[in-house]
Tab-separated table of C-alpha atoms in Angstrom:
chain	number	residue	atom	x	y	z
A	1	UNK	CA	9.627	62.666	2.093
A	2	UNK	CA	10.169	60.974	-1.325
A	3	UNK	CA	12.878	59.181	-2.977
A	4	UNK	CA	14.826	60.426	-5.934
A	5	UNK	CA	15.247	57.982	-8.652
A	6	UNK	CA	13.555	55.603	-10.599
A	7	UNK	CA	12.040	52.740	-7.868
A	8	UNK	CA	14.231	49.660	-7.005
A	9	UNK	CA	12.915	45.726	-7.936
A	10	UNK	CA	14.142	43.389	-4.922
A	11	UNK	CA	13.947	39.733	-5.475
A	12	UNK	CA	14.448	37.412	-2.317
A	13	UNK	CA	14.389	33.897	-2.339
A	14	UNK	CA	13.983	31.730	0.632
A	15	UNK	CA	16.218	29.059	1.643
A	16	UNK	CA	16.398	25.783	-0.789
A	17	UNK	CA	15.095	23.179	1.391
A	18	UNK	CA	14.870	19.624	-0.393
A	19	UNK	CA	11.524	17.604	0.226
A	20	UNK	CA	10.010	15.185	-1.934
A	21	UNK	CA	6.525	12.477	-0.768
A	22	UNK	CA	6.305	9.257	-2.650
A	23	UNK	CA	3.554	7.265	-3.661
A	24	UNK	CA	3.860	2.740	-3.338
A	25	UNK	CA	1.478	0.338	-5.000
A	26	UNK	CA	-0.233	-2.781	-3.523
A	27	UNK	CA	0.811	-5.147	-6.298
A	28	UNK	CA	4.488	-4.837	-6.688
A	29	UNK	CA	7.299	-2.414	-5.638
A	30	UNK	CA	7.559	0.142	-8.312
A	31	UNK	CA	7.648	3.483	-6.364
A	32	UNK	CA	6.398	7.257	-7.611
A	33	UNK	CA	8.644	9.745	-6.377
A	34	UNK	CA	7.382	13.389	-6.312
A	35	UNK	CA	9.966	16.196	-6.185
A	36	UNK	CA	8.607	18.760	-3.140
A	37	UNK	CA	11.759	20.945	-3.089
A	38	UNK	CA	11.251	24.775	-2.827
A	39	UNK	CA	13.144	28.166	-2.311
A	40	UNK	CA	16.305	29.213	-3.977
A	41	UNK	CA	16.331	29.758	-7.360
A	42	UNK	CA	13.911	27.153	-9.058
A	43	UNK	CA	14.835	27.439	-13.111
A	44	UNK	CA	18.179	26.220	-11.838
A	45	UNK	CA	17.528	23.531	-10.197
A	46	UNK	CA	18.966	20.214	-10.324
A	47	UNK	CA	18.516	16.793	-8.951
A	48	UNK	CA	20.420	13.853	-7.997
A	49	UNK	CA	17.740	10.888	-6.549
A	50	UNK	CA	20.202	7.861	-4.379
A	51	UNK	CA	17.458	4.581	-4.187
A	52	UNK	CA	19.411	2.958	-1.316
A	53	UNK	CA	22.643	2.631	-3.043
A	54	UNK	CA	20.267	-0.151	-6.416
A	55	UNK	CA	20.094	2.944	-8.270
A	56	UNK	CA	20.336	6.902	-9.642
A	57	UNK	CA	18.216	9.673	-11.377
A	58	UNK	CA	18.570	13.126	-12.480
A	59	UNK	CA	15.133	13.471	-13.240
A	60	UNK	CA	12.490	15.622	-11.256
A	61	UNK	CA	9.878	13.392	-10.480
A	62	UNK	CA	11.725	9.497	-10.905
A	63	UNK	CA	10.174	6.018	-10.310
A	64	UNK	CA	12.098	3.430	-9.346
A	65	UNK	CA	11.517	-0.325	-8.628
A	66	UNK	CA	12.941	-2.180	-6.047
A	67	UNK	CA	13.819	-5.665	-5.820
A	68	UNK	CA	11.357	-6.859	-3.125
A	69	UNK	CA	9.562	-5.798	0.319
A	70	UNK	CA	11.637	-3.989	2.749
A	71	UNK	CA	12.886	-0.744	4.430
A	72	UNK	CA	15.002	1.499	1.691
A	73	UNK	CA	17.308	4.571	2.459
A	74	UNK	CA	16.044	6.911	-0.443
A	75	UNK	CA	18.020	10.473	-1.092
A	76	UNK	CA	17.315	13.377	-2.669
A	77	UNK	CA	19.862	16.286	-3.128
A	78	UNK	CA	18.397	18.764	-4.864
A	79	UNK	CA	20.997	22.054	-5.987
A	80	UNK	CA	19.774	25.383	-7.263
A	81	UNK	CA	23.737	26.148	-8.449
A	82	UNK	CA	24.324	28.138	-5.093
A	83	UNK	CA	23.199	26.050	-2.624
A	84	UNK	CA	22.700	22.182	-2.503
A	85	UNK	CA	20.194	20.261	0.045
A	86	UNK	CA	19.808	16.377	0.314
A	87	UNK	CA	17.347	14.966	2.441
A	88	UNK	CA	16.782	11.231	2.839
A	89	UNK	CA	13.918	9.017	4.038
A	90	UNK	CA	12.781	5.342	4.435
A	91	UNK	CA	10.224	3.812	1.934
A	92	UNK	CA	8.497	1.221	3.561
A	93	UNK	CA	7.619	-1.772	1.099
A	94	UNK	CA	5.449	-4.610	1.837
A	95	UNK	CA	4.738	-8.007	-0.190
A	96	UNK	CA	1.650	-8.401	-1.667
A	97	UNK	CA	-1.169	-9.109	0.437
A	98	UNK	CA	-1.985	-12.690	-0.022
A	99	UNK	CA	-4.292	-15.364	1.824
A	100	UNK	CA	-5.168	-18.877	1.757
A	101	UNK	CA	-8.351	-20.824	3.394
A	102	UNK	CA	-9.689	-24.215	4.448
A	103	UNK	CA	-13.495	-24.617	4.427
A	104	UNK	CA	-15.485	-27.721	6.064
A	105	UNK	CA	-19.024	-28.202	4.336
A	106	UNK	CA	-21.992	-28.064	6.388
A	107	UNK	CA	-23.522	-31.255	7.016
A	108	UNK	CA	-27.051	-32.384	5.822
A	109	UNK	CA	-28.690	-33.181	9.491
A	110	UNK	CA	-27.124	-30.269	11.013
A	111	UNK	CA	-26.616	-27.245	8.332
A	112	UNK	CA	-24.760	-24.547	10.412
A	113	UNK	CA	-21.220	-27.030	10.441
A	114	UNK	CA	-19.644	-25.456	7.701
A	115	UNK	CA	-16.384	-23.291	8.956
A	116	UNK	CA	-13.967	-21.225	6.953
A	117	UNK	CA	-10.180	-20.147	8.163
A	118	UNK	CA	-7.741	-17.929	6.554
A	119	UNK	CA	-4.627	-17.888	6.214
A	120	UNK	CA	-3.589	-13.764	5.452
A	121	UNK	CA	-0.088	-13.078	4.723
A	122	UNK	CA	1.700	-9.890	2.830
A	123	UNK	CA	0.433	-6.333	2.818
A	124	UNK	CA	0.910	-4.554	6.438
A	125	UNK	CA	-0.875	-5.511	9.681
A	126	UNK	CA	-3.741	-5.267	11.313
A	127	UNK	CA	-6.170	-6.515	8.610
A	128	UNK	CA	-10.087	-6.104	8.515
A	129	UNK	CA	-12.593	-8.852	7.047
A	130	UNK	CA	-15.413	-7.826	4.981
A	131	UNK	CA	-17.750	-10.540	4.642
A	132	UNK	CA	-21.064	-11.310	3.103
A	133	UNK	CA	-23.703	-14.122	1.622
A	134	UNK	CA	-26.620	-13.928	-0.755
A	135	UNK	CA	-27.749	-17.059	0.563
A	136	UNK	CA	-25.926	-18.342	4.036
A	137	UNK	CA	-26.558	-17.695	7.654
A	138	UNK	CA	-24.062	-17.339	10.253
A	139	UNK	CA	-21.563	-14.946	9.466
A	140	UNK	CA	-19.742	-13.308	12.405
A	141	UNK	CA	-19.206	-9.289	11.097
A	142	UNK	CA	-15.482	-8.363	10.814
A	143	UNK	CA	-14.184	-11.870	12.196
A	144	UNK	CA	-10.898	-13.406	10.618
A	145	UNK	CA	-12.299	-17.173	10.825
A	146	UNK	CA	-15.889	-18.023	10.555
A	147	UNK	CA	-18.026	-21.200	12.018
A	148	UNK	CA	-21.265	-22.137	12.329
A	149	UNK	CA	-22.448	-21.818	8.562
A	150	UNK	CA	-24.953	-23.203	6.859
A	151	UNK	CA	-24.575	-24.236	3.165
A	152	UNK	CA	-24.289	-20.729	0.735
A	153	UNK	CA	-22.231	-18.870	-0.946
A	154	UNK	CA	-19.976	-16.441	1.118
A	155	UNK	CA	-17.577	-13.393	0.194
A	156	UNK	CA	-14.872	-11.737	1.511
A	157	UNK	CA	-13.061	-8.915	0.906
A	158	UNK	CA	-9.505	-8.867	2.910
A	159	UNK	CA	-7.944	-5.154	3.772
A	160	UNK	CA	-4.837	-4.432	5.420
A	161	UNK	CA	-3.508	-0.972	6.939
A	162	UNK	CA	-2.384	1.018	3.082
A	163	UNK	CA	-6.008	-0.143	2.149
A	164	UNK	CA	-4.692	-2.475	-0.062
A	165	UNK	CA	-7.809	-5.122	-1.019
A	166	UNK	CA	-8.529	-9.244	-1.788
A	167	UNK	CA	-11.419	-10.627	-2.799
A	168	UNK	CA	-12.394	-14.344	-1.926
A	169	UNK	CA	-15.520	-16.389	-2.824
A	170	UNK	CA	-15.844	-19.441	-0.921
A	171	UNK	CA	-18.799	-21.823	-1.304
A	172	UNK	CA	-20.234	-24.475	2.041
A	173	UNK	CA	-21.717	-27.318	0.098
A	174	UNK	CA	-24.173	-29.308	2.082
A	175	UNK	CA	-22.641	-32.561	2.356
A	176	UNK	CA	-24.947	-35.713	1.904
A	177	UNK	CA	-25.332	-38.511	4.762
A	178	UNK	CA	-24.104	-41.664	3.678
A	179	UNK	CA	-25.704	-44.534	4.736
């Protein structure tokens, strides 16, 4: 059997569903939103961002920057003209990953004395240790605090969970015996 008539055109849109993803930083705490939202009528859509009650946007894709490390309430309700969505979800922001160290030189009569402890703070938990020498001995692989090293020149490079890196250089002198 065939239908009479020219052929119908049906358009159907699924449900608007707001979604956006949003990309941090390791040195400060500007934030890259990115607008996700689909279904519904898309040339109509429009978009109202809420960054934890320090700020607003209309704009698709927004960055914002918050005033330090913390756990912010960000919303999104997005509105095709029919239908409005708002979805909201915590942006995690850490300080800066930072360190400090103390070294102790090696010793002249015994040259595996020197020792090297850091002090890691900032960025997010656990961290991993990277180090190397062109010219010491005794490194312990992936160990926070080293001992036991001989006079050189040692390296390392400090990661924590977002894979956000520092880079230390440390040098163990060879301290002279005084008589």
């Amino acid at each position: 059997s065939s239908f009479p008539g020219p052929a119908a055109t049906f358009v159907v849109n699924t449900p608007l569903v707001a979604n956006f993803a949003f990309d941090t930083n390791c040195s400060d705490y500007r934030v890259n939103f990115h607008n996700l939202t689909t279904g519904g009528t898309p040339a109509s859509y429009r978009y109202n961002w809420n960054f934890a009650g320090l700020g607003t946007s209309t704009n698709a894709n927004p960055s914002f920057t918050f005033p330090g490390p913390g756990s912010y309430a960000v919303t999104l309700t997005s509105s095709d003209g029919t239908t409005t969505r708002t979805l909201t979800k915590t942006v995690e922001l850490f300080a800066p990953l930072a360190f400090s160290f103390n070294k102790t030189d090696s010793d002249c009569i015994n040259n595996n004395m020197g020792a090297i402890t850091l002090n890691v703070q900032g960025g997010k938990g656990p961290y991993t240790y990277l180090w190397s020498t062109t010219n010491g001995r005794g490194l312990v692989a992936g160990q926070k605090d080293q001992t036991g090293l001989s006079s050189g020149d040692y390296q390392v490079v400090i990661s924590d969970d977002r894979g956000c890196t520092q880079t230390l250089q440390i040098t163990i002198r060879s301290e002279e015996r005084r008589v």
